[in-house]
Amino acid sequence: NPRKISVITDAKSVATLVCESLPENEATDFFLNTAHQMRHNLLSVYGILGDEKALSVASVYVNENCEGIIPFVYTSQYFRGNGFSKSVLKALCSNPLVTYRLLCEEHNIEFYKKCGFIKEGTWYKYNL
């Protein structure tokens, strides 16, 4: 994928993308929560930008036990199928000292398996 992966620090651009299909009250909650976590360095967001807006993003919270919890991965409905999420996840999961985990919905299991995640209990763990 030729697109550059960046660390995104603007919570509004992240929320604008992720909330494109959410009801307004859920979008507001997502933005406020994400902005708070990013401002306090609790959440790192990686993504692909296009024309100054996020096209694909993934976030990670790394705890004191070097476990990286991935709360969301999202690509704009207009850019799906281009390998963006897979590229962003690969960049996000690049620290070999961190064990990356996520929960996923049933319809996304095959996608995460293709990205290198394996089932471990109720979680999916990134297999470096």
N, CA and C of each residue as an Amber inpcrd file, in Angstrom:
protein
   384
   0.8420000  -1.1860000   0.0000000   0.0000000   0.0000000   0.0000000
   0.8820000   1.2410000   0.0000000   0.7430000   2.1070000  -0.9840000
   1.6150000   3.2690000  -1.0880000   1.2420000   4.4150000  -0.1540000
   0.1140000   4.3650000   0.4930000  -0.3020000   5.4450000   1.3810000
   0.5250000   5.4460000   2.6520000   0.8400000   6.6410000   3.1190000
   1.6560000   6.8030000   4.3230000   0.7930000   6.6590000   5.5780000
   1.3130000   5.9050000   6.5450000   0.6510000   5.7430000   7.8380000
   1.1790000   6.8390000   8.7500000   0.2940000   7.5420000   9.4150000
   0.6690000   8.6350000  10.3110000   0.0730000   8.4060000  11.6880000
   0.7140000   9.0150000  12.6940000   0.0860000   9.0830000  14.0120000
  -0.8510000  10.2800000  13.9370000  -2.0850000  10.0750000  14.2980000
  -3.0890000  11.1400000  14.2140000  -3.3130000  11.7140000  15.6050000
  -3.2430000  13.0310000  15.7050000  -3.4020000  13.6910000  17.0060000
  -4.6780000  14.5160000  17.0900000  -5.4160000  14.6110000  16.0060000
  -6.6440000  15.3990000  15.9690000  -7.8550000  14.4960000  16.1780000
  -8.4260000  14.5520000  17.3670000  -9.5610000  13.6920000  17.7010000
 -10.7660000  13.9740000  16.8110000 -10.9200000  15.2030000  16.3700000
 -12.0820000  15.5370000  15.5350000 -12.0340000  14.7900000  14.2010000
 -10.8500000  14.6970000  13.5890000 -10.7610000  13.9780000  12.3090000
 -11.0220000  12.4840000  12.4990000 -10.5880000  11.9380000  13.6330000
 -10.8460000  10.5280000  13.9330000 -12.3510000  10.3090000  14.1160000
 -12.9720000  11.1630000  14.9220000 -14.4030000  11.0160000  15.2030000
 -15.2410000  11.2440000  13.9520000 -14.8460000  12.1910000  13.1230000
 -15.5890000  12.4490000  11.8880000 -15.6430000  11.1970000  11.0320000
 -14.5310000  10.4780000  10.9450000 -14.4840000   9.2490000  10.1590000
 -15.2790000   8.1270000  10.8300000 -14.9330000   7.8140000  12.0600000
 -15.5270000   6.6570000  12.7390000 -17.0330000   6.8320000  12.9380000
 -17.4620000   8.0630000  13.1060000 -18.8700000   8.3230000  13.4010000
 -19.7230000   8.5770000  12.1650000 -19.1700000   8.3150000  10.9680000
 -19.9160000   8.6300000   9.7460000 -21.2670000   7.9190000   9.6710000
 -21.4140000   6.8140000  10.3750000 -22.6870000   6.0890000  10.3140000
 -23.3430000   5.9140000  11.6830000 -22.8630000   6.6630000  12.6870000
 -23.4470000   6.5440000  14.0270000 -24.5180000   7.6130000  14.2530000
 -25.5030000   7.3150000  15.1050000 -26.4650000   8.3520000  15.4960000
 -25.7270000   9.4870000  16.2260000 -26.2950000  10.6830000  16.1990000
 -25.6170000  11.8670000  16.7360000 -25.2040000  11.7210000  18.2050000
 -26.0690000  11.1480000  19.0480000 -25.7200000  11.0160000  20.4640000
 -24.5310000  10.0710000  20.6630000 -24.4580000   8.9810000  19.8970000
 -23.3180000   8.0650000  19.9920000 -22.0570000   8.7110000  19.4320000
 -22.1970000   9.4820000  18.3840000 -21.0550000  10.1740000  17.7830000
 -20.4690000  11.1740000  18.7650000 -21.3230000  11.9060000  19.4560000
 -20.8490000  12.8830000  20.4480000 -20.1010000  12.1820000  21.5620000
 -20.6540000  11.0950000  22.0810000 -19.9820000  10.3330000  23.1460000
 -18.6380000   9.7950000  22.6670000 -18.6040000   9.2610000  21.4550000
 -17.3530000   8.7260000  20.9120000 -16.3040000   9.8340000  20.8210000
 -16.6880000  10.9870000  20.2730000 -15.7460000  12.0960000  20.1330000
 -15.2190000  12.5340000  21.4910000 -16.0970000  12.7550000  22.4640000
 -15.6540000  13.2370000  23.7790000 -14.7220000  12.2310000  24.4580000
 -15.0690000  10.9530000  24.3970000 -14.2460000   9.9130000  25.0060000
 -12.8830000   9.8150000  24.3140000 -12.8920000   9.7920000  22.9780000
 -11.6470000   9.6870000  22.2110000 -10.7690000  10.9110000  22.4240000
 -11.3610000  12.0950000  22.4020000 -10.5990000  13.3340000  22.6070000
  -9.9440000  13.3390000  23.9830000 -10.6820000  12.9290000  25.0000000
 -10.1330000  12.8720000  26.3610000  -8.9490000  11.9000000  26.4340000
  -9.1310000  10.7080000  25.8840000  -8.0650000   9.7000000  25.9380000
  -6.8290000  10.1430000  25.1520000  -7.0370000  10.7670000  24.0000000
  -5.8960000  11.2280000  23.1970000  -5.1680000  12.3820000  23.9020000
  -5.9350000  13.3040000  24.4640000  -5.3390000  14.4640000  25.1490000
  -4.4650000  14.0350000  26.3200000  -4.8450000  12.9600000  26.9960000
  -4.0990000  12.4770000  28.1540000  -3.1400000  11.3390000  27.8090000
  -2.8540000  11.1840000  26.5190000  -1.9020000  10.1670000  26.0350000
  -2.2560000   8.7560000  26.4820000  -3.5300000   8.4630000  26.5910000
  -3.9880000   7.1220000  26.9390000  -4.2790000   6.2910000  25.6950000
  -4.4380000   6.9740000  24.5710000  -4.8320000   6.3160000  23.3420000
  -3.9880000   6.8620000  22.1990000  -3.3760000   5.9670000  21.4470000
  -2.6450000   6.3640000  20.2400000  -3.4790000   5.9600000  19.0440000
  -3.5400000   6.8440000  18.0450000  -4.3230000   6.5670000  16.8510000
  -3.4050000   6.6580000  15.6370000  -3.4330000   5.6180000  14.8280000
  -2.6680000   5.5630000  13.5870000  -3.6680000   5.6240000  12.4480000
  -3.2550000   6.1960000  11.3260000  -4.2010000   6.2470000  10.2250000
  -3.5910000   6.6450000   8.9040000  -4.4300000   6.5970000   7.9050000
  -4.0890000   7.0330000   6.5600000  -4.9310000   8.2690000   6.2850000
  -4.2560000   9.3390000   5.8900000  -4.9370000  10.5950000   5.5980000
  -5.0220000  10.8160000   4.1010000  -6.0750000  11.4630000   3.6830000
  -6.2430000  11.8510000   2.2870000  -6.9580000  13.1810000   2.2440000
  -6.4080000  14.1250000   1.5440000  -7.0100000  15.4680000   1.4740000
  -7.3220000  16.0210000   2.8640000  -6.3450000  15.8770000   3.7690000
  -6.4530000  16.4190000   5.1360000  -7.5370000  15.7890000   6.0000000
  -8.0610000  14.6330000   5.5930000  -9.0170000  13.9450000   6.4580000
  -8.6440000  12.4770000   6.5400000  -9.0470000  11.8590000   7.6290000
  -8.7220000  10.4540000   7.8490000  -9.5730000   9.5620000   6.9450000
  -8.9010000   8.5990000   6.3100000  -9.5870000   7.6070000   5.4710000
  -9.7180000   6.2740000   6.1980000  -8.7230000   5.9790000   7.0480000
  -8.6840000   4.7150000   7.7740000  -7.9160000   4.9470000   9.0710000
  -8.4310000   4.4160000  10.1900000  -7.7800000   4.6140000  11.4870000
  -7.8520000   3.3460000  12.3270000  -6.9220000   3.2430000  13.2450000
  -6.9360000   2.1960000  14.2660000  -6.3060000   2.8030000  15.5140000
  -6.7900000   2.3920000  16.6680000  -6.2690000   2.9670000  17.9080000
  -5.7860000   1.8640000  18.8320000  -4.9060000   2.2640000  19.7510000
  -4.3800000   1.3100000  20.7220000  -4.1390000   2.0090000  22.0550000
  -4.4570000   1.2890000  23.1060000  -4.1520000   1.6990000  24.4720000
  -3.1830000   0.6490000  25.0090000  -1.9750000   1.0600000  25.3630000
  -0.9890000   0.1170000  25.9050000  -0.9570000   0.2950000  27.4200000
  -1.2650000  -0.7790000  28.1460000  -1.2930000  -0.6860000  29.6080000
   0.0820000  -0.9740000  30.2170000   0.1380000  -0.9310000  31.5260000
   1.4070000  -1.1030000  32.2470000   2.0000000  -2.5040000  32.1000000
   1.2110000  -3.4750000  31.6380000   1.6880000  -4.8450000  31.4260000
   2.1140000  -5.0970000  29.9830000   2.3010000  -4.0210000  29.2230000
   2.6720000  -4.1110000  27.8040000   1.6500000  -4.8830000  26.9860000
   0.3760000  -4.7180000  27.3450000  -0.7130000  -5.2690000  26.5540000
  -1.3450000  -4.1100000  25.7900000  -1.4150000  -4.2550000  24.4970000
  -2.0300000  -3.2250000  23.6720000  -3.4500000  -3.6250000  23.3260000
  -4.4010000  -2.8790000  23.8470000  -5.8080000  -3.1390000  23.5810000
  -6.2360000  -2.2250000  22.4320000  -6.7900000  -2.8100000  21.4010000
  -7.2010000  -2.0770000  20.2020000  -8.7170000  -1.8750000  20.2700000
  -9.1610000  -0.6580000  20.6320000 -10.6040000  -0.4440000  20.7720000
 -11.3480000  -0.2400000  19.4590000 -10.6840000   0.3140000  18.4370000
 -11.3900000   0.4640000  17.1760000 -10.4490000   0.4680000  15.9850000
 -10.9700000  -0.0720000  14.8990000 -10.3330000  -0.0680000  13.5800000
 -11.4590000   0.3190000  12.6310000 -11.2230000   1.3310000  11.8140000
 -12.3090000   1.7810000  10.9470000 -11.7590000   2.3820000   9.6630000
 -12.3550000   2.0160000   8.5530000 -12.0480000   2.6070000   7.2520000
 -13.3390000   3.1540000   6.6750000 -13.2520000   4.3240000   6.0980000
 -14.4180000   4.9290000   5.4690000 -15.0600000   3.9390000   4.5080000
 -16.3660000   3.9340000   4.4970000 -17.0990000   3.0160000   3.6140000
 -16.7180000   3.2280000   2.1500000 -16.2250000   4.4070000   1.8060000
 -15.8470000   4.7230000   0.4220000 -14.4530000   4.2170000   0.0430000
 -13.6670000   3.7890000   1.0470000 -12.2920000   3.3640000   0.7780000
 -12.0130000   1.9290000   1.2060000 -13.0400000   1.1760000   1.5340000
 -12.8640000  -0.2210000   1.9450000 -12.4310000  -1.0680000   0.7530000
 -11.6920000  -2.1340000   1.0560000 -11.2490000  -3.0390000  -0.0040000
  -9.9240000  -2.6390000  -0.6250000  -9.2680000  -1.6310000  -0.0720000
  -7.9790000  -1.1600000  -0.5930000  -6.7940000  -1.5590000   0.2830000
  -7.0370000  -2.3410000   1.3310000  -5.9560000  -2.7690000   2.2170000
  -5.5520000  -1.7350000   3.2560000  -6.3410000  -0.6760000   3.4060000
  -5.9760000   0.3930000   4.3450000  -5.9610000  -0.0840000   5.7960000
  -7.0240000  -0.7610000   6.2290000  -7.0840000  -1.2210000   7.6260000
  -5.9400000  -2.1730000   7.9320000  -5.6580000  -3.0690000   7.0110000
  -4.5680000  -4.0280000   7.2110000  -3.2300000  -3.2950000   7.3610000
  -2.9850000  -2.2760000   6.5330000  -1.7430000  -1.5030000   6.6160000
  -1.6480000  -0.7350000   7.9310000  -2.7650000  -0.1340000   8.3390000
  -2.7720000   0.6380000   9.5840000  -2.5420000  -0.2990000  10.7730000
  -3.1870000  -1.4570000  10.7710000  -2.9920000  -2.4200000  11.8600000
  -1.5460000  -2.9080000  11.9320000  -0.9460000  -3.1450000  10.7840000
   0.4430000  -3.6040000  10.7630000   1.3640000  -2.5540000  11.3930000
   1.1490000  -1.2870000  11.0820000   1.9510000  -0.2080000  11.6680000
   1.6780000  -0.0820000  13.1640000   0.4240000  -0.1750000  13.5490000
   0.0350000  -0.0420000  14.9490000   0.6180000  -1.1740000  15.7950000
   0.6810000  -2.3690000  15.2670000   1.1340000  -3.5570000  16.0080000
   2.6130000  -3.8560000  15.7870000   3.4300000  -2.8410000  15.6260000
   4.8280000  -3.0580000  15.2430000   5.8110000  -3.2160000  16.3990000
   5.3850000  -2.9620000  17.6340000   6.3110000  -3.0830000  18.7680000
   6.3150000  -4.5290000  19.2640000   7.4360000  -5.2550000  19.0960000
   7.4710000  -6.6720000  19.4930000   7.3880000  -6.8840000  21.0100000
   7.5300000  -5.8200000  21.7980000   7.4470000  -5.9450000  23.2540000
   6.0050000  -5.8490000  23.7650000   5.0870000  -5.5310000  22.8830000
   3.6830000  -5.3690000  23.2590000   2.8730000  -6.5400000  22.7040000
   1.9520000  -7.0620000  23.5190000   1.0090000  -8.0830000  23.0810000
  -0.2800000  -7.3550000  22.7150000  -0.6420000  -7.3750000  21.4460000
  -1.8100000  -6.6440000  20.9570000  -3.0300000  -7.5530000  20.9360000
  -4.1640000  -7.0250000  21.4380000  -5.3950000  -7.7960000  21.5020000
  -6.5850000  -6.9230000  21.0810000  -7.5840000  -7.5870000  20.5460000
  -8.8320000  -6.9000000  20.2420000  -9.9930000  -7.8530000  20.3600000
 -11.1670000  -7.2870000  20.5590000 -12.4110000  -8.0330000  20.4850000
 -12.9830000  -7.7230000  19.1170000 -13.6250000  -8.6890000  18.4900000
 -14.1970000  -8.3680000  17.1870000 -15.5650000  -9.0060000  17.0290000
 -16.3510000  -8.3550000  16.1890000 -17.6860000  -8.8590000  15.8850000
 -17.5520000 -10.0440000  14.9320000 -18.5160000 -10.9210000  14.9980000
 -18.5020000 -12.1670000  14.2180000 -18.1860000 -11.9340000  12.7390000
 -18.7920000 -10.9070000  12.1460000 -18.6030000 -10.6850000  10.7060000
 -17.2040000 -10.1750000  10.3440000 -16.3840000  -9.8180000  11.3460000
 -15.0230000  -9.3320000  11.0840000 -13.9270000 -10.3550000  11.3800000
 -14.2840000 -11.5200000  11.8680000 -13.2920000 -12.5120000  12.2960000
 -12.3310000 -12.8800000  11.1620000 -12.8450000 -13.1840000  10.0010000
 -11.9770000 -13.5940000   8.8850000 -11.0090000 -12.4750000   8.4960000
 -11.4850000 -11.2410000   8.5200000 -10.6080000 -10.1130000   8.2070000
  -9.4400000 -10.0500000   9.1870000  -9.7290000 -10.1400000  10.4810000
  -8.6520000 -10.0480000  11.4780000  -7.7090000 -11.2420000  11.4040000
  -8.2120000 -12.4020000  11.0550000  -7.3350000 -13.5620000  10.8470000
  -6.3640000 -13.2830000   9.7020000  -6.8600000 -12.6900000   8.6070000
  -5.9950000 -12.3370000   7.4740000  -4.9480000 -11.2940000   7.8570000
  -5.2520000 -10.4950000   8.8840000  -4.3160000  -9.4690000   9.3490000
  -3.2920000 -10.0190000  10.3360000  -3.4190000 -11.2830000  10.7230000
  -2.4410000 -11.8890000  11.6180000  -2.9120000 -12.1120000  13.0410000
  -4.1960000 -11.9580000  13.2980000  -4.7170000 -12.1810000  14.6440000
  -5.1750000 -13.6260000  14.7840000  -4.9800000 -14.1780000  15.9830000
  -5.4220000 -15.5290000  16.2800000  -6.3230000 -15.5020000  17.5090000
  -7.2790000 -16.4090000  17.5590000  -8.2080000 -16.4490000  18.6920000
  -7.4870000 -16.9620000  19.9280000  -7.6710000 -16.2430000  21.0240000
  -7.1050000 -16.6310000  22.3200000  -8.1570000 -16.3300000  23.3740000
  -8.9380000 -17.3310000  23.7500000 -10.0590000 -17.0960000  24.6570000
 -11.1190000 -16.2830000  23.9430000 -11.5660000 -15.1950000  24.5730000
 -12.5670000 -14.3300000  23.9430000 -11.9110000 -13.2280000  23.1050000
 -10.5960000 -13.1130000  23.1780000  -9.8420000 -12.0690000  22.4700000
  -9.2240000 -12.6130000  21.1930000  -8.8340000 -11.6990000  20.3330000
  -7.9950000 -12.0280000  19.1810000  -6.6560000 -11.3500000  19.4200000
  -5.5930000 -12.1280000  19.3500000  -4.2340000 -11.6660000  19.6540000
  -3.4420000 -11.5730000  18.3750000  -2.6980000 -10.4670000  18.2180000
  -1.8830000 -10.2970000  17.0330000  -0.6800000 -11.2270000  17.1210000
  -0.4430000 -11.9880000  16.0730000   0.6450000 -12.9590000  16.0370000
   1.7790000 -12.3870000  15.1920000   2.7890000 -11.8260000  15.8520000
   3.9190000 -11.2170000  15.1340000   4.6980000 -12.2290000  14.3320000
